[in-house]
mmCIF file of C-alpha atoms and ligand atoms in Angstrom:
data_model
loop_
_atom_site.group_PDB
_atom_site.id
_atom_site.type_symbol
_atom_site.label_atom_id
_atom_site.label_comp_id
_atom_site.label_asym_id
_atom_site.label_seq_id
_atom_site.Cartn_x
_atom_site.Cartn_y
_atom_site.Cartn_z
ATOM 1 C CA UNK A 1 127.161 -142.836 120.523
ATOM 2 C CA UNK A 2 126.727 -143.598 116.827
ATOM 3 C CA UNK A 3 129.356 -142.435 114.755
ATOM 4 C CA UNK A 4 132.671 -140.976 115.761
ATOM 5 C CA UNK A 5 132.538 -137.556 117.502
ATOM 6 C CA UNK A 6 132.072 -134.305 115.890
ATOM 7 C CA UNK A 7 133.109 -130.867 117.370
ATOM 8 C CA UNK A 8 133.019 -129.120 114.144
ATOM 9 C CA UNK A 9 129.692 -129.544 114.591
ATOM 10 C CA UNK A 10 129.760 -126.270 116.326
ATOM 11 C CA UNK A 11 132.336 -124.286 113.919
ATOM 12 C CA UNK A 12 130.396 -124.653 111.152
ATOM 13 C CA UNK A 13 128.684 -121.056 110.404
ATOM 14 C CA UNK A 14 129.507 -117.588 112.207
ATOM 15 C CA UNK A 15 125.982 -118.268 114.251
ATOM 16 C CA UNK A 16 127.149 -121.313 115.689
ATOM 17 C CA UNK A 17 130.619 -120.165 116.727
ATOM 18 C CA UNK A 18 128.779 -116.845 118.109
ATOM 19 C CA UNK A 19 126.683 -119.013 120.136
ATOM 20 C CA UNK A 20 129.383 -120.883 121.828
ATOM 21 C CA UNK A 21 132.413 -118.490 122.168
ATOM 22 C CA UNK A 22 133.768 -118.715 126.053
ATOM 23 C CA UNK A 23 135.210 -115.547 125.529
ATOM 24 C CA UNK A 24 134.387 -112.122 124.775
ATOM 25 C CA UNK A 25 136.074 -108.995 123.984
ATOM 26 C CA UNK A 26 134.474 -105.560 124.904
ATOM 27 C CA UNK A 27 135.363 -101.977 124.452
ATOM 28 C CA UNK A 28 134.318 -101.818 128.609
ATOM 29 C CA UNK A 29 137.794 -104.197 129.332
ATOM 30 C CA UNK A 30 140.061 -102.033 127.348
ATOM 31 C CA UNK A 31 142.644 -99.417 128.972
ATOM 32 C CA UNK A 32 144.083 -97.493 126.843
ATOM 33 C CA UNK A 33 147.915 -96.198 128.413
ATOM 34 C CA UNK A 34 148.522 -92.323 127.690
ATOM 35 C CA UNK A 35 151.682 -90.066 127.380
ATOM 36 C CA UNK A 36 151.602 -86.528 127.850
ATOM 37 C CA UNK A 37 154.786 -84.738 127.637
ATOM 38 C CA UNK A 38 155.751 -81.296 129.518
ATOM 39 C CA UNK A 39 156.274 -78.450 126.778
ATOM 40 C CA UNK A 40 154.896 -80.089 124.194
ATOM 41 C CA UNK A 41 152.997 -77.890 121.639
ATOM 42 C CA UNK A 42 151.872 -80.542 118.802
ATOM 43 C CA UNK A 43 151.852 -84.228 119.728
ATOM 44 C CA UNK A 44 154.872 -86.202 119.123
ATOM 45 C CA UNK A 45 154.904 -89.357 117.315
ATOM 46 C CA UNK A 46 157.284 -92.333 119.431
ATOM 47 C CA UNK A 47 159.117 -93.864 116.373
ATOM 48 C CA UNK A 48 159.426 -97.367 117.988
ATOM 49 C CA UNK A 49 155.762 -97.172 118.718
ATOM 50 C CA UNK A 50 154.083 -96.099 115.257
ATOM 51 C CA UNK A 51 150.506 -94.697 115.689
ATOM 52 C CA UNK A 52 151.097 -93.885 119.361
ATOM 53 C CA UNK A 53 152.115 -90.305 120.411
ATOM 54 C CA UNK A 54 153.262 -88.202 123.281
ATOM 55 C CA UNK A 55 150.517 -86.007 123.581
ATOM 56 C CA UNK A 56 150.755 -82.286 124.501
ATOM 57 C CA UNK A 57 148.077 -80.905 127.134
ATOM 58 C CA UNK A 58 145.511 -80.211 124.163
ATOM 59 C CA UNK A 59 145.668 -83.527 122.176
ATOM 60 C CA UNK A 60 145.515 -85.191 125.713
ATOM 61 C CA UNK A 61 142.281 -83.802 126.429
ATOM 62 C CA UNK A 62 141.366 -84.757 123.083
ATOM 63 C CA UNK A 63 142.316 -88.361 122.444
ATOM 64 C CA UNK A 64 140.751 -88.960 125.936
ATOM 65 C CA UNK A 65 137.662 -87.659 124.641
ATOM 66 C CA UNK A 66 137.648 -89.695 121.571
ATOM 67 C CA UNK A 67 138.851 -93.120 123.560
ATOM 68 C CA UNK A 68 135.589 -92.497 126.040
ATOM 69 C CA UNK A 69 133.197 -92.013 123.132
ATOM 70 C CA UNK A 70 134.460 -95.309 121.483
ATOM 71 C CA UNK A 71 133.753 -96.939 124.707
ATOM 72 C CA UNK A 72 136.784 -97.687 126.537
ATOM 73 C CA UNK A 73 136.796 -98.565 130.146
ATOM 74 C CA UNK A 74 139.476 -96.544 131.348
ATOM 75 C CA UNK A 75 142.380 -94.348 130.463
ATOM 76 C CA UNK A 76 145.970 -94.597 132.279
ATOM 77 C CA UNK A 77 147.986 -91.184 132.033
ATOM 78 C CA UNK A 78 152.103 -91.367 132.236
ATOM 79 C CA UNK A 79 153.815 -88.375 132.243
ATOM 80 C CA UNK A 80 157.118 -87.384 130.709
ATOM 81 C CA UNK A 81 159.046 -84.221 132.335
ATOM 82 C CA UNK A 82 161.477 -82.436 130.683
ATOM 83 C CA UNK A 83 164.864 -83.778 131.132
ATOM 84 C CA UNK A 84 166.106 -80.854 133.617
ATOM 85 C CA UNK A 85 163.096 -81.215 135.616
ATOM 86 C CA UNK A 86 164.374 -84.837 137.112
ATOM 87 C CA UNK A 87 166.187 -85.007 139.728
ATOM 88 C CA UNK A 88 167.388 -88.104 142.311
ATOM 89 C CA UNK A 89 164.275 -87.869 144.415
ATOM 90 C CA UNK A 90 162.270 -87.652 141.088
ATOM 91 C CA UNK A 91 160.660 -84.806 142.608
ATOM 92 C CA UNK A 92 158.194 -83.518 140.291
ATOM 93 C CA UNK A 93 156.273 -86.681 140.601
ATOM 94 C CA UNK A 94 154.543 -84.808 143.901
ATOM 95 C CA UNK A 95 154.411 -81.185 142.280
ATOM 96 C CA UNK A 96 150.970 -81.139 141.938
ATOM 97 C CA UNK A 97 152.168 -78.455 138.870
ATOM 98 C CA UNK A 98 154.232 -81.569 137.423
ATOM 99 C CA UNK A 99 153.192 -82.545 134.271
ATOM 100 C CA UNK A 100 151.636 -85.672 134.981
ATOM 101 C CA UNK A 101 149.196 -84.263 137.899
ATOM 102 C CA UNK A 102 148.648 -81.130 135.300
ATOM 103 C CA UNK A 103 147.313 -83.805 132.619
ATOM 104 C CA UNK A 104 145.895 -85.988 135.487
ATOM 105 C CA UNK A 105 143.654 -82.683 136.525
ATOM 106 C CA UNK A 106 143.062 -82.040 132.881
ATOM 107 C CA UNK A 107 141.550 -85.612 132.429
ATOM 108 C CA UNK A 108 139.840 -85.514 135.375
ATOM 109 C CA UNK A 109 137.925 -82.457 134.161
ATOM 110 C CA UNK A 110 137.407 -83.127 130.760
ATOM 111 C CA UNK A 111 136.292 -87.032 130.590
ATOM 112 C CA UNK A 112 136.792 -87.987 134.932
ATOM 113 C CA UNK A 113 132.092 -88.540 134.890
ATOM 114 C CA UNK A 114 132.167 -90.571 131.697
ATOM 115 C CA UNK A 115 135.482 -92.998 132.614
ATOM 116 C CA UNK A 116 137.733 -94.404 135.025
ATOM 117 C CA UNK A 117 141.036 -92.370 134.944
ATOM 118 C CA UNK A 118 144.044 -93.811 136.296
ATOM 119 C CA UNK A 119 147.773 -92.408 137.320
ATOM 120 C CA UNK A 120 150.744 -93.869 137.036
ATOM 121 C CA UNK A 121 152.336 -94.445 140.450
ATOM 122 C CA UNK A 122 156.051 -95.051 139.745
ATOM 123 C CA UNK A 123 158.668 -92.448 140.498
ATOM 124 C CA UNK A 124 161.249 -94.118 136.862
ATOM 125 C CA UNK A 125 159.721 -91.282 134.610
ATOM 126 C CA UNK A 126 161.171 -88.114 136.951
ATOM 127 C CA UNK A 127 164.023 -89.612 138.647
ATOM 128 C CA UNK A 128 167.347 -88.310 137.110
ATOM 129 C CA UNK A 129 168.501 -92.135 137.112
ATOM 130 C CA UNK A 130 165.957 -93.920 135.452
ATOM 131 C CA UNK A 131 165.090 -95.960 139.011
ATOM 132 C CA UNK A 132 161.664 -96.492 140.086
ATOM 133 C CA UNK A 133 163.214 -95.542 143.734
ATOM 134 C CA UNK A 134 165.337 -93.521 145.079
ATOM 135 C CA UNK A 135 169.353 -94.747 145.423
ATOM 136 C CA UNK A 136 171.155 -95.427 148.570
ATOM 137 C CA UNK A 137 174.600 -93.954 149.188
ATOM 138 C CA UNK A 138 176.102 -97.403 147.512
ATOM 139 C CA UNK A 139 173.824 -96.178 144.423
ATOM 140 C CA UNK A 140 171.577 -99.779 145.399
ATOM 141 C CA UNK A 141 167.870 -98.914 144.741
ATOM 142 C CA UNK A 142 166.632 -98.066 148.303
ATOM 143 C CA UNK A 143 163.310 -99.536 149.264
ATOM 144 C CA UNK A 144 161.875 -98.198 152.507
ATOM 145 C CA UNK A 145 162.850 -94.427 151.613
ATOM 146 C CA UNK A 146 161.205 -95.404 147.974
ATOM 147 C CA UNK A 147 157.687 -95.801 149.962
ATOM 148 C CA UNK A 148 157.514 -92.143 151.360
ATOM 149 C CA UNK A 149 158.370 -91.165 147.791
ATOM 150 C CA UNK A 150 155.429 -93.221 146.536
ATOM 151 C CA UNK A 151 153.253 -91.770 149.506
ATOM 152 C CA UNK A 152 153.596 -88.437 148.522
ATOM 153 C CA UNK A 153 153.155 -89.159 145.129
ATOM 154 C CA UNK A 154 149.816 -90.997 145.503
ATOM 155 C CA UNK A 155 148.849 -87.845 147.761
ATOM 156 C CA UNK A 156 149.320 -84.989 144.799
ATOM 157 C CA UNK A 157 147.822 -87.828 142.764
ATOM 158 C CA UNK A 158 144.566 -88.493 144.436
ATOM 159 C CA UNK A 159 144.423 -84.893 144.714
ATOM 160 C CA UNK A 160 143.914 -84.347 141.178
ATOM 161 C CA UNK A 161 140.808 -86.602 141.223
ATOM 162 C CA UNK A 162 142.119 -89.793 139.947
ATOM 163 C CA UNK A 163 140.214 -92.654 140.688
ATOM 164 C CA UNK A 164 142.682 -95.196 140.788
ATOM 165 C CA UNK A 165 146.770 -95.422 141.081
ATOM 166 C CA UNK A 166 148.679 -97.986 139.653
ATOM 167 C CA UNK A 167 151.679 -98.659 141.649
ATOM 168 C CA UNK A 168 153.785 -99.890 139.195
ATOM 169 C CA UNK A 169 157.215 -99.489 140.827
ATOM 170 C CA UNK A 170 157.500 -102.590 142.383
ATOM 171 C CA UNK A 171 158.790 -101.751 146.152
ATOM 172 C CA UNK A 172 157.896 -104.602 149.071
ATOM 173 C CA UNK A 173 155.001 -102.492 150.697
ATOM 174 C CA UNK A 174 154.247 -99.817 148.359
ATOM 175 C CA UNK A 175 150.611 -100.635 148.380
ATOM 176 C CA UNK A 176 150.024 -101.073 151.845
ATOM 177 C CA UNK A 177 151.757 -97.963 152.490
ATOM 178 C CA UNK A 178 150.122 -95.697 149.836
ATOM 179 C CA UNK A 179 146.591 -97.365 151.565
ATOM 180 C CA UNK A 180 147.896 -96.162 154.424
ATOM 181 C CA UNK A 181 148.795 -91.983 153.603
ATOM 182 C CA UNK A 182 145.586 -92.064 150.996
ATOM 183 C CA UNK A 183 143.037 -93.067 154.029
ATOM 184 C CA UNK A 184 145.318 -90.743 156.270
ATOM 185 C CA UNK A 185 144.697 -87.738 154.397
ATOM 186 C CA UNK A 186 141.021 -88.503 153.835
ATOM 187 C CA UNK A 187 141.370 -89.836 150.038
ATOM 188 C CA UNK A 188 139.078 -93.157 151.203
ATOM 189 C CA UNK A 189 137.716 -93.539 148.105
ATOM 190 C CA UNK A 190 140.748 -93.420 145.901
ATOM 191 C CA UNK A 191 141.636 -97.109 144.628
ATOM 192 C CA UNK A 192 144.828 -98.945 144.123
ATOM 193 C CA UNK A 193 145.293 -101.092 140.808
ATOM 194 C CA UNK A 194 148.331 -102.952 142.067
ATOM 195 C CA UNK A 195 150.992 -104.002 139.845
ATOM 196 C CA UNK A 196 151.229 -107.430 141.536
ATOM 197 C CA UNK A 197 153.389 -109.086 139.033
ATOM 198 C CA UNK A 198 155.606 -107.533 137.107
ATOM 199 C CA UNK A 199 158.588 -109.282 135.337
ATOM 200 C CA UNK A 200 162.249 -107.435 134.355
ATOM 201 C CA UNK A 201 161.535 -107.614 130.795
ATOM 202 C CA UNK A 202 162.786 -107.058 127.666
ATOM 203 C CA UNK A 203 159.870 -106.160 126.202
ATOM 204 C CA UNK A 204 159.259 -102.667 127.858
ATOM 205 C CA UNK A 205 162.214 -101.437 125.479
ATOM 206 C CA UNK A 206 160.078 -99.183 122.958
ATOM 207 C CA UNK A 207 158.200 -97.569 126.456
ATOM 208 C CA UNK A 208 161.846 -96.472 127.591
ATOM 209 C CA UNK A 209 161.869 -94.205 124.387
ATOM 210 C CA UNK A 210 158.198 -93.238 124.924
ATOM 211 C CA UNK A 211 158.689 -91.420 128.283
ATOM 212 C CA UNK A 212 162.216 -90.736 127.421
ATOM 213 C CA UNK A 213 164.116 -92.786 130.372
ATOM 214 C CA UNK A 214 166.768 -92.073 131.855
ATOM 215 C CA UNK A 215 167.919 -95.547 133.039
ATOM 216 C CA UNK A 216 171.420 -97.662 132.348
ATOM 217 C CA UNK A 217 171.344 -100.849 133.633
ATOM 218 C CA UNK A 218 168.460 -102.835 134.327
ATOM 219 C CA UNK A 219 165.895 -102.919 137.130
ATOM 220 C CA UNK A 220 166.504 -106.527 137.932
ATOM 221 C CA UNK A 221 166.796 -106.184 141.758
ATOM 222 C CA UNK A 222 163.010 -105.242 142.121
ATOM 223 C CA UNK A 223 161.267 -106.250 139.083
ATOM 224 C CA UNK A 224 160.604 -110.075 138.970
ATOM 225 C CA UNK A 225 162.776 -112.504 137.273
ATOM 226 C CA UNK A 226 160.714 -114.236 134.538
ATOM 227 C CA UNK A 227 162.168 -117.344 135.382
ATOM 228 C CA UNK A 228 159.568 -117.426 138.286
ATOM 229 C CA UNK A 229 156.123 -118.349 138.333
ATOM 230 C CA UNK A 230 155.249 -119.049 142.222
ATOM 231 C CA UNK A 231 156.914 -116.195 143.383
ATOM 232 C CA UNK A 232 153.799 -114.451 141.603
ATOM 233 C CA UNK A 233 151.596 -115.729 143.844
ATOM 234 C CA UNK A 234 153.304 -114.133 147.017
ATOM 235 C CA UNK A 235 153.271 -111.170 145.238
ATOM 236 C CA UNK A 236 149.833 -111.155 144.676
ATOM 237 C CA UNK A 237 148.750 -112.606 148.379
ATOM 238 C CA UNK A 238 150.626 -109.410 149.138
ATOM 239 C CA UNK A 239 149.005 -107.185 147.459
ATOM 240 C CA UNK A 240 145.684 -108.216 148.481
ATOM 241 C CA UNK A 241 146.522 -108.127 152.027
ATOM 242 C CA UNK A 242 147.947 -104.937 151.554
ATOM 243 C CA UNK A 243 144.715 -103.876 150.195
ATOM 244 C CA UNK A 244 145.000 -103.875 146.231
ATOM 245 C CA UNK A 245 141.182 -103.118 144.533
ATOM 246 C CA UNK A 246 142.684 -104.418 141.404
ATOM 247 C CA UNK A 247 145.897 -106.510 140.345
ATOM 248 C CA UNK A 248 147.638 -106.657 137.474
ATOM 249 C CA UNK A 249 150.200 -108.986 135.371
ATOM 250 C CA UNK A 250 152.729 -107.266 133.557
ATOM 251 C CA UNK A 251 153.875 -107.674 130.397
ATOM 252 C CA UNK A 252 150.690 -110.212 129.072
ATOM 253 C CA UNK A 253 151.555 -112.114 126.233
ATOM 254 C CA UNK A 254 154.711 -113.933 127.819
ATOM 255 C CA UNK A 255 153.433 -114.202 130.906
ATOM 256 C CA UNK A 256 149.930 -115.838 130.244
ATOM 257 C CA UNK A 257 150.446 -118.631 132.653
ATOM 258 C CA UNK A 258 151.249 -116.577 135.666
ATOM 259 C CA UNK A 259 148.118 -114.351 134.719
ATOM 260 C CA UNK A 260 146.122 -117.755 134.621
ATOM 261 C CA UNK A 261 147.805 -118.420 137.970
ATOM 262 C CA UNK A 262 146.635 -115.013 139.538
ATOM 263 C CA UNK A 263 142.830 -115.074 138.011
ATOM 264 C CA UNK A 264 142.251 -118.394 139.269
ATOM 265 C CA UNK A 265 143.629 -116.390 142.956
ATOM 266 C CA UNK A 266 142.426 -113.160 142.855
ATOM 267 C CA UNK A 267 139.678 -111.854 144.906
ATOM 268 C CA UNK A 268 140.348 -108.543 142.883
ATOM 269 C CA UNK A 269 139.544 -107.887 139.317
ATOM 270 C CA UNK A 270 142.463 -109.046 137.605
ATOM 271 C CA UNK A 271 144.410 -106.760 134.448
ATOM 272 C CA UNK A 272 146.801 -107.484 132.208
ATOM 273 C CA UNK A 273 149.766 -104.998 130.386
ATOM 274 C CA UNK A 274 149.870 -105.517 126.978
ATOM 275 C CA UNK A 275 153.062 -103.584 127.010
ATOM 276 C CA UNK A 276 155.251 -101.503 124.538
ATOM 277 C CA UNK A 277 157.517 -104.285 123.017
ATOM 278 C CA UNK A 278 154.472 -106.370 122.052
ATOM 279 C CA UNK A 279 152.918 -103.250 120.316
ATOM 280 C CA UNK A 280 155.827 -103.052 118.430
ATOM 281 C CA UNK A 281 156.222 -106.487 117.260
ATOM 282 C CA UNK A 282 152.990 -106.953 115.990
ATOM 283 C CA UNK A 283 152.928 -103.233 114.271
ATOM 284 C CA UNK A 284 156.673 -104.169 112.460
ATOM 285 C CA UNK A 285 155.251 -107.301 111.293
ATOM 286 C CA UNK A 286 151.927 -106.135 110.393
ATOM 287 C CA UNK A 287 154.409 -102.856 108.393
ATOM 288 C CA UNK A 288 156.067 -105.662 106.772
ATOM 289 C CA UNK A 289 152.921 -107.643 105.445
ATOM 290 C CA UNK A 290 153.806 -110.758 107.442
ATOM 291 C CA UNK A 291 150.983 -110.699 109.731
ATOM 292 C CA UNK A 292 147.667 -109.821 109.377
ATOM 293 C CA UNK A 293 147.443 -106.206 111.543
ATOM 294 C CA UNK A 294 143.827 -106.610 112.665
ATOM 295 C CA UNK A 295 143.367 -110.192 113.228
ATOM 296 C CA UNK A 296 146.559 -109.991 115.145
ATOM 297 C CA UNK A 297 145.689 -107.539 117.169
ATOM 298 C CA UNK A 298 142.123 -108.649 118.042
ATOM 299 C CA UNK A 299 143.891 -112.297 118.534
ATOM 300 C CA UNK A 300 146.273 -110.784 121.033
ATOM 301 C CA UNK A 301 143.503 -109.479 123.108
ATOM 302 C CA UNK A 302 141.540 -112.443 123.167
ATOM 303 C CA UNK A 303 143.757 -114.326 124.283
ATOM 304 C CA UNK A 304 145.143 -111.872 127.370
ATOM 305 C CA UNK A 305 141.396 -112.490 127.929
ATOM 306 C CA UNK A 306 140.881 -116.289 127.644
ATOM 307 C CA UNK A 307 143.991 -116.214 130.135
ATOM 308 C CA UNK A 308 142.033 -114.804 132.847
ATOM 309 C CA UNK A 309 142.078 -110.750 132.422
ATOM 310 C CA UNK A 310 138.872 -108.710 133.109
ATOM 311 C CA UNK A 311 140.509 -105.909 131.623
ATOM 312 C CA UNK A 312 143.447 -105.481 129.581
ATOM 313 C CA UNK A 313 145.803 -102.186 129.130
ATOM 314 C CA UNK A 314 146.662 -102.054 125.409
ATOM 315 C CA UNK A 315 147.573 -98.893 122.725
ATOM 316 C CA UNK A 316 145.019 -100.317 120.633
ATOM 317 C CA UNK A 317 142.416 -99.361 123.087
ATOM 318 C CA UNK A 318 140.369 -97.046 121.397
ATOM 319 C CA UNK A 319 140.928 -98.443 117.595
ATOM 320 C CA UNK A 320 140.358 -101.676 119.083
ATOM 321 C CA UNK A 321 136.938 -100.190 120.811
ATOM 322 C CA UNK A 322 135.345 -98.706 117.669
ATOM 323 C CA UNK A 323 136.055 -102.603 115.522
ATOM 324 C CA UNK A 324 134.153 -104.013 118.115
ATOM 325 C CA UNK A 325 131.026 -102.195 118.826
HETATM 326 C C1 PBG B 1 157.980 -98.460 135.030
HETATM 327 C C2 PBG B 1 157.070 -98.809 133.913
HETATM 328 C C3 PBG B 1 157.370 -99.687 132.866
HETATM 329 C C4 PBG B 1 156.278 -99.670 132.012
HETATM 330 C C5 PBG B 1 155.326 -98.858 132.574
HETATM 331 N N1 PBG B 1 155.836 -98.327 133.749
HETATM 332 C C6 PBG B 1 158.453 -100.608 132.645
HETATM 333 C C7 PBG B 1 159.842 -100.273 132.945
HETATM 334 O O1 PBG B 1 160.367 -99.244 132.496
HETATM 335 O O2 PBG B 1 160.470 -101.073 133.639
HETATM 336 C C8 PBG B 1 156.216 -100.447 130.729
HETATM 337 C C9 PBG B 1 155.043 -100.230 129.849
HETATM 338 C C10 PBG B 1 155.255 -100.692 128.466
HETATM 339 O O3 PBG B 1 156.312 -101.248 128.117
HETATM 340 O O4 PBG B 1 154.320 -100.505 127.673
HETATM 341 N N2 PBG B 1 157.348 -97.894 136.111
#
C-alpha cells in the first residue's frame, strides 16, 4: 500500500455512503403499538407520550388505515378497559366483547388483507392489580394458574382473526402452552411473537399511564433483571423450543447487546420494543430543542437495526414510514 489508509474514501458524497450502508431502514420493519380505550368517544392524548393517543373504536380503525397506507409492516393493538371492568382474574381479557378483542375484530376487518395485526397477550392491562398473572393466596404472582389465563386469552384472541399474539407477560411456559390450546382448538395458523427477553425496567413508566395500570410495586419476580445478559439466551432457547415464530427483546435501546446476543441465536425473526420511556426521552428533548427530533428518531431506529432487529415496534411507526419512502 502507498500512502496511509483512507476510509473516508467512502464518506465522501451521499452516493458513496448510499452505496455502502450495511444497514437499512424500511417502512416493511416498522410496528407501530396501538391503544384503544373502552368508552372512548374522541381519542385521548397520553400526556407523558405527546403525539400518541388512546384511540376510541373510530380513530382506531382510522390510524390503522393511515399506518398501512404509509407502509408499515404491522400494527400491535393493546387495550385499556375501564377501571370497573378489571377484576383479579383480569377477566375481560377472554370476553371476546372486551375491548381489546372488539378493536382486535375491528382491525382485523378494516386493514387484517393489507397488514399483519397483532394482540397483545398479557393479562397487566385488565387485572384489578396491575399483575401480568393472577395472585396466589400469599398475593405472590402465581405462574401455572397464569398459563390457563393466557390460554384462554390467546383463544378469544385468535378468534378475532389476529395473526399473531405477543405473549408479553413473561410466565415460564406461556408460549408452549398457548401453542398448545391454539392448535387444540384448530387456530394452526395463528403465530406467536414471543416476548423472549424482557427486562423489569424503568423505562416502561410513560406506558403505565397509557393503558392506565393498575400496578404498585414492581414486576421484578417475572420480568428479567437487567443485570443479566446470559439468562437471555435460556429465555430465548425456550421460546424456540416452545415454538415461538418470532422473538422479541424488550425495551431496545438499553438492551442492544442482549438483542445482538439473540439475532446472532435466533432461528426466528428477531424484534425489538422501542418502548414508552424511550419515546418520551427523545420527544422531551427534542420539545426542549436539545436534540434534533428527526435525526434522533431515525438514529434510534437504525441502530435497534444495526443491533440485529428485522423489525422494530416503535410509536413513530407510521411518521417514521412516510420520511422514508
Ligand atoms: C406488560 C407490558 C409492558 C409494556 C407492554 N406490555 C411493560 C410493563 O408494564 O411491564 C411496555 C411497553 C412500553 O413501555 O412501551 N405486559
Amino acid at each position: 500500500m502507498t500512502g496511509m489508509d483512507r476510509p473516508r474514501r467512502l464518506r465522501r458524497t451521499p452516493a458513496l455512503r448510499r452505496l455502502v450502508a450495511e444497514t437499512t431502514l424500511q417502512p416493511r420493519q416498522l410496528i407501530l403499538p396501538m391503544f384503544v380505550a373502552d368508552g372512548l368517544a374522541e381519542p385521548r392524548e397520553i400526556s407523558s407520550m405527546p403525539g400518541v393517543q388512546q384511540h376510541s373504536m373510530d380513530s382506531l380503525r382510522k390510524a390503522a388505515v393511515e399506518a398501512v397506507a404509509a407502509g408499515v409492516g404491522g400494527l400491535m393493538l393493546f387495550g385499556v378497559p375501564k377501571a370497573e371492568d378489571k377484576d383479579p382474574l383480569g377477566s375481560q381479557a377472554s370476553d371476546p366483547e372486551g375491548i381489546l378483542n372488539r378493536g382486535l375484530r375491528a382491525l382485523a376487518h378494516e386493514v387484517g388483507d393489507s397488514t399483519v395485526v397483532m394482540a397483545d397477550t398479557c393479562l397487566d392491562e385488565f387485572t384489578s392489580h396491575g399483575h401480568c398473572g393472577v395472585l396466589s393466596p400469599e398475593g405472590a404472582v402465581d405462574n401455572d394458574a397464569t398459563l390457563q389465563r393466557y390460554v384462554d386469552m390467546a383463544l378469544a384472541q385468535a378468534e378475532t382473526g389476529a395473526d399473531l399474539l405477543g405473549t408479553s407477560g413473561m410466565m415460564d411456559g406461556q408460549v408452549g402452552a398457548i401453542r398448545a390450546g391454539l392448535d387444540a382448538a384448530g387456530y394452526t395458523d395463528t403465530g406467536i411473537l414471543a416476548y423472549a427477553a424482557k427486562y423489569a425496567s424503568a423505562f416502561y413508566g410513560p406506558f403505565r399511564e397509557a393503558v392506565g395500570s393498575s400496578l404498585e410495586g414492581d414486576r421484578r419476580t417475572y420480568q428479567q433483571d437487567p443485570a443479566n445478559r446470559r439468562e437471555a439466551v435460556r429465555e430465548l432457547e425456550l421460546d424456540l423450543a416452545e415454538g415461538a415464530d418470532i422473538v422479541m427483546v424488550k425495551p431496545a435501546m438499553s438492551y442492544l447487546d442482549i438483542l445482538r446476543d439473540v439475532a446472532d441465536r435466533s432461528t426466528v425473526p428477531v424484534a425489538a420494543y422501542q418502548i414508552s420511556g424511550e419515546y418520551a426521552m427523545i420527544t422531551a428533548a427534542a420539545q426542549n430543542g436539545w436534540i434534533d427530533r428527526r435525526g434522533a428518531i431515525l438514529e434510534s431506529l437504525l441502530g435497534i437495526r444495526r443491533a440485529g432487529a428485522d423489525m422494530v415496534l416503535t410509536y413513530w411507526a407510521t411518521e417514521a414510514a412516510h420520511w422514508l419512502s
